[in-house]
mmCIF file of C-alpha atoms in Angstrom:
data_model
loop_
_atom_site.group_PDB
_atom_site.id
_atom_site.type_symbol
_atom_site.label_atom_id
_atom_site.label_comp_id
_atom_site.label_asym_id
_atom_site.label_seq_id
_atom_site.Cartn_x
_atom_site.Cartn_y
_atom_site.Cartn_z
ATOM 1 C CA MET V 6 -56.628 -32.197 -64.708
ATOM 2 C CA ILE V 7 -58.649 -29.005 -64.383
ATOM 3 C CA TYR V 8 -60.748 -27.742 -67.270
ATOM 4 C CA GLY V 9 -61.991 -24.243 -67.970
ATOM 5 C CA ILE V 10 -61.778 -21.264 -70.268
ATOM 6 C CA GLN V 11 -58.550 -19.237 -70.404
ATOM 7 C CA LEU V 12 -57.035 -20.870 -67.326
ATOM 8 C CA ASP V 13 -53.908 -19.416 -65.803
ATOM 9 C CA SER V 14 -51.232 -21.467 -64.019
ATOM 10 C CA ASP V 15 -53.330 -21.592 -60.821
ATOM 11 C CA SER V 16 -56.494 -22.606 -62.727
ATOM 12 C CA ARG V 17 -58.267 -19.260 -62.469
ATOM 13 C CA CYS V 18 -60.709 -18.877 -65.344
ATOM 14 C CA ILE V 19 -62.281 -16.103 -67.360
ATOM 15 C CA HIS V 20 -65.250 -16.003 -64.952
ATOM 16 C CA TYR V 21 -63.455 -16.127 -61.593
ATOM 17 C CA HIS V 22 -59.965 -14.664 -61.596
ATOM 18 C CA GLN V 23 -59.351 -13.063 -58.222
ATOM 19 C CA GLN V 24 -56.218 -14.017 -56.289
ATOM 20 C CA HIS V 25 -57.876 -16.794 -54.243
ATOM 21 C CA ASP V 26 -60.150 -18.228 -56.980
ATOM 22 C CA ILE V 27 -58.118 -21.417 -57.268
ATOM 23 C CA ALA V 28 -60.428 -24.237 -56.152
ATOM 24 C CA ALA V 29 -61.756 -26.502 -58.905
ATOM 25 C CA MET V 30 -64.917 -28.531 -58.367
ATOM 26 C CA GLU V 31 -65.847 -31.995 -59.606
ATOM 27 C CA CYS V 32 -69.038 -32.394 -61.625
ATOM 28 C CA GLY V 33 -71.261 -35.140 -60.235
ATOM 29 C CA GLN V 34 -72.145 -36.355 -63.730
ATOM 30 C CA CYS V 35 -68.918 -36.370 -65.774
ATOM 31 C CA HIS V 36 -66.562 -36.488 -62.746
ATOM 32 C CA GLN V 37 -64.157 -33.977 -64.255
ATOM 33 C CA TYR V 38 -62.803 -30.966 -62.370
ATOM 34 C CA PHE V 39 -63.672 -27.490 -63.621
ATOM 35 C CA ALA V 40 -62.569 -24.014 -62.588
ATOM 36 C CA CYS V 41 -66.247 -23.058 -62.306
ATOM 37 C CA TYR V 42 -69.730 -24.216 -63.230
ATOM 38 C CA GLN V 43 -69.948 -21.614 -65.998
ATOM 39 C CA CYS V 44 -66.851 -22.977 -67.747
ATOM 40 C CA HIS V 45 -68.266 -26.489 -67.376
ATOM 41 C CA ASN V 46 -71.603 -25.538 -68.903
ATOM 42 C CA LEU V 47 -69.896 -23.886 -71.870
ATOM 43 C CA VAL V 48 -67.587 -26.773 -72.779
ATOM 44 C CA VAL V 49 -69.596 -29.966 -72.137
ATOM 45 C CA ASP V 50 -73.026 -31.110 -73.283
ATOM 46 C CA HIS V 51 -74.726 -31.130 -69.868
ATOM 47 C CA ASP V 52 -75.161 -28.691 -66.991
ATOM 48 C CA PHE V 53 -72.928 -28.932 -63.939
ATOM 49 C CA VAL V 54 -74.322 -31.460 -61.461
ATOM 50 C CA PRO V 55 -73.588 -30.921 -57.753
ATOM 51 C CA ILE V 56 -71.640 -33.700 -56.076
ATOM 52 C CA SER V 57 -72.104 -35.142 -52.613
ATOM 53 C CA THR V 58 -70.062 -33.573 -49.849
ATOM 54 C CA LYS V 59 -69.410 -37.170 -48.822
ATOM 55 C CA ASP V 60 -67.656 -37.886 -52.128
ATOM 56 C CA THR V 61 -64.055 -38.841 -51.555
ATOM 57 C CA LYS V 62 -62.308 -35.856 -53.175
ATOM 58 C CA PRO V 63 -64.744 -33.376 -54.817
ATOM 59 C CA VAL V 64 -62.305 -30.420 -54.888
ATOM 60 C CA MET V 65 -58.905 -29.900 -56.500
ATOM 61 C CA CYS V 66 -56.470 -27.156 -55.560
ATOM 62 C CA GLY V 67 -55.688 -25.135 -58.659
ATOM 63 C CA ARG V 68 -52.195 -24.339 -57.450
ATOM 64 C CA CYS V 69 -50.760 -27.742 -56.461
ATOM 65 C CA LYS V 70 -53.412 -29.947 -58.149
ATOM 66 C CA HIS V 71 -54.000 -32.108 -55.052
ATOM 67 C CA LYS V 72 -57.506 -33.487 -54.637
ATOM 68 C CA LEU V 73 -59.230 -32.507 -51.400
ATOM 69 C CA SER V 74 -62.114 -33.769 -49.326
ATOM 70 C CA PHE V 75 -65.000 -31.394 -48.684
ATOM 71 C CA GLN V 76 -63.852 -31.122 -45.069
ATOM 72 C CA GLN V 77 -60.357 -30.080 -46.146
ATOM 73 C CA TYR V 78 -61.823 -27.527 -48.547
ATOM 74 C CA GLN V 79 -63.951 -26.001 -45.779
ATOM 75 C CA ASP V 80 -60.754 -24.941 -44.001
ATOM 76 C CA LYS V 81 -60.317 -22.399 -46.865
ATOM 77 C CA VAL V 82 -56.646 -23.286 -47.271
ATOM 78 C CA CYS V 83 -54.994 -26.146 -49.140
ATOM 79 C CA PRO V 84 -53.408 -28.559 -46.638
ATOM 80 C CA TYR V 85 -50.645 -29.374 -49.162
ATOM 81 C CA CYS V 86 -49.430 -26.033 -50.558
ATOM 82 C CA PHE V 87 -51.165 -23.681 -48.074
ATOM 83 C CA ALA V 88 -52.762 -21.597 -50.831
ATOM 84 C CA GLN V 89 -55.866 -19.797 -49.608
ATOM 85 C CA PHE V 90 -59.272 -20.319 -51.220
ATOM 86 C CA ASN V 91 -61.757 -17.540 -51.763
ATOM 87 C CA PRO V 92 -64.057 -17.400 -48.690
ATOM 88 C CA LYS V 93 -66.823 -15.925 -50.873
ATOM 89 C CA CYS V 94 -67.076 -19.274 -52.677
ATOM 90 C CA GLU V 95 -69.399 -20.302 -49.839
ATOM 91 C CA LEU V 96 -72.060 -18.294 -51.646
ATOM 92 C CA HIS V 97 -71.928 -20.828 -54.504
ATOM 93 C CA GLU V 98 -71.702 -24.059 -52.507
ATOM 94 C CA HIS V 99 -75.269 -24.983 -53.453
ATOM 95 C CA LEU V 100 -74.169 -25.063 -57.108
ATOM 96 C CA TYR V 101 -71.318 -27.487 -56.442
ATOM 97 C CA PHE V 102 -72.346 -29.658 -53.505
ATOM 98 C CA LYS V 103 -75.372 -31.543 -52.283
ATOM 99 C CA ASP V 104 -76.123 -33.116 -48.859
#
Protein backbone atom coordinates (compact mmCIF):
# COMPACT_ATOMS: atom_id res chain seq x y z
CA MET A 1 0.00 0.00 0.00
CA ILE A 2 1.15 3.53 -0.79
CA TYR A 3 0.36 6.39 1.56
CA GLY A 4 0.21 10.10 0.84
CA ILE A 5 -2.01 13.13 0.63
CA GLN A 6 -4.64 13.34 -2.13
CA LEU A 7 -3.26 10.39 -4.08
CA ASP A 8 -4.56 9.70 -7.55
CA SER A 9 -4.84 6.22 -9.09
CA ASP A 10 -1.11 6.20 -9.94
CA SER A 11 -0.12 7.38 -6.44
CA ARG A 12 0.78 10.94 -7.40
CA CYS A 13 0.38 13.23 -4.41
CA ILE A 14 -0.38 16.86 -3.71
CA HIS A 15 3.36 17.66 -3.69
CA TYR A 16 4.52 15.75 -6.78
CA HIS A 17 1.89 15.33 -9.47
CA GLN A 18 3.61 15.42 -12.84
CA GLN A 19 2.96 12.60 -15.30
CA HIS A 20 5.97 10.48 -14.24
CA ASP A 21 5.82 11.13 -10.47
CA ILE A 22 4.69 7.59 -9.71
CA ALA A 23 7.49 6.01 -7.67
CA ALA A 24 6.80 5.53 -3.96
CA MET A 25 9.66 5.17 -1.50
CA GLU A 26 9.95 3.07 1.65
CA CYS A 27 10.78 4.81 4.92
CA GLY A 28 13.71 3.17 6.70
CA GLN A 29 12.02 3.57 10.09
CA CYS A 30 8.35 2.61 9.64
CA HIS A 31 8.89 0.55 6.46
CA GLN A 32 5.78 1.94 4.78
CA TYR A 33 5.73 3.28 1.22
CA PHE A 34 4.93 6.94 0.67
CA ALA A 35 4.38 9.03 -2.45
CA CYS A 36 6.98 11.48 -1.12
CA TYR A 37 8.90 12.42 2.01
CA GLN A 38 6.70 15.48 2.54
CA CYS A 39 3.53 13.38 2.69
CA HIS A 40 5.29 11.01 5.09
CA ASN A 41 6.37 13.81 7.40
CA LEU A 42 2.85 15.23 7.51
CA VAL A 43 1.04 11.99 8.36
CA VAL A 44 3.36 10.09 10.74
CA ASP A 45 5.09 11.07 13.97
CA HIS A 46 8.68 10.89 12.70
CA ASP A 47 10.65 12.32 9.79
CA PHE A 48 11.31 10.19 6.72
CA VAL A 49 14.40 8.04 7.22
CA PRO A 50 16.44 7.09 4.13
CA ILE A 51 16.70 3.38 3.45
CA SER A 52 19.69 1.41 2.23
CA THR A 53 20.00 0.97 -1.51
CA LYS A 54 20.81 -2.63 -0.63
CA ASP A 55 17.37 -3.12 0.93
CA THR A 56 15.43 -5.78 -0.91
CA LYS A 57 12.63 -3.65 -2.40
CA PRO A 58 12.78 0.04 -1.32
CA VAL A 59 10.61 1.37 -4.18
CA MET A 60 7.04 0.66 -5.28
CA CYS A 61 5.61 1.54 -8.67
CA GLY A 62 2.58 3.74 -8.17
CA ARG A 63 0.91 2.41 -11.29
CA CYS A 64 1.12 -1.39 -10.91
CA LYS A 65 2.09 -1.50 -7.20
CA HIS A 66 5.01 -3.91 -7.73
CA LYS A 67 7.93 -3.52 -5.35
CA LEU A 68 11.26 -2.81 -7.01
CA SER A 69 14.91 -3.09 -6.11
CA PHE A 70 17.00 0.07 -6.19
CA GLN A 71 18.73 -1.27 -9.31
CA GLN A 72 15.40 -1.74 -11.08
CA TYR A 73 14.33 1.76 -10.08
CA GLN A 74 17.53 3.26 -11.51
CA ASP A 75 16.42 2.13 -14.97
CA LYS A 76 13.72 4.86 -14.71
CA VAL A 77 11.03 2.50 -15.99
CA CYS A 78 8.99 -0.14 -14.17
CA PRO A 79 10.03 -3.61 -15.38
CA TYR A 80 6.46 -4.88 -14.83
CA CYS A 81 4.13 -2.26 -16.37
CA PHE A 82 6.73 -0.19 -18.27
CA ALA A 83 5.57 3.09 -16.71
CA GLN A 84 8.31 5.71 -16.75
CA PHE A 85 9.60 7.34 -13.56
CA ASN A 86 10.52 10.98 -13.32
CA PRO A 87 14.26 11.31 -14.12
CA LYS A 88 14.40 14.47 -11.97
CA CYS A 89 13.80 12.30 -8.89
CA GLU A 90 17.57 11.74 -8.91
CA LEU A 91 17.82 15.18 -7.34
CA HIS A 92 16.09 13.81 -4.23
CA GLU A 93 17.83 10.44 -3.93
CA HIS A 94 19.76 11.62 -0.87
CA LEU A 95 16.42 12.07 0.93
CA TYR A 96 15.29 8.51 0.22
CA PHE A 97 18.40 6.35 0.03
CA LYS A 98 21.64 5.86 1.90
CA ASP A 99 24.82 3.93 0.93
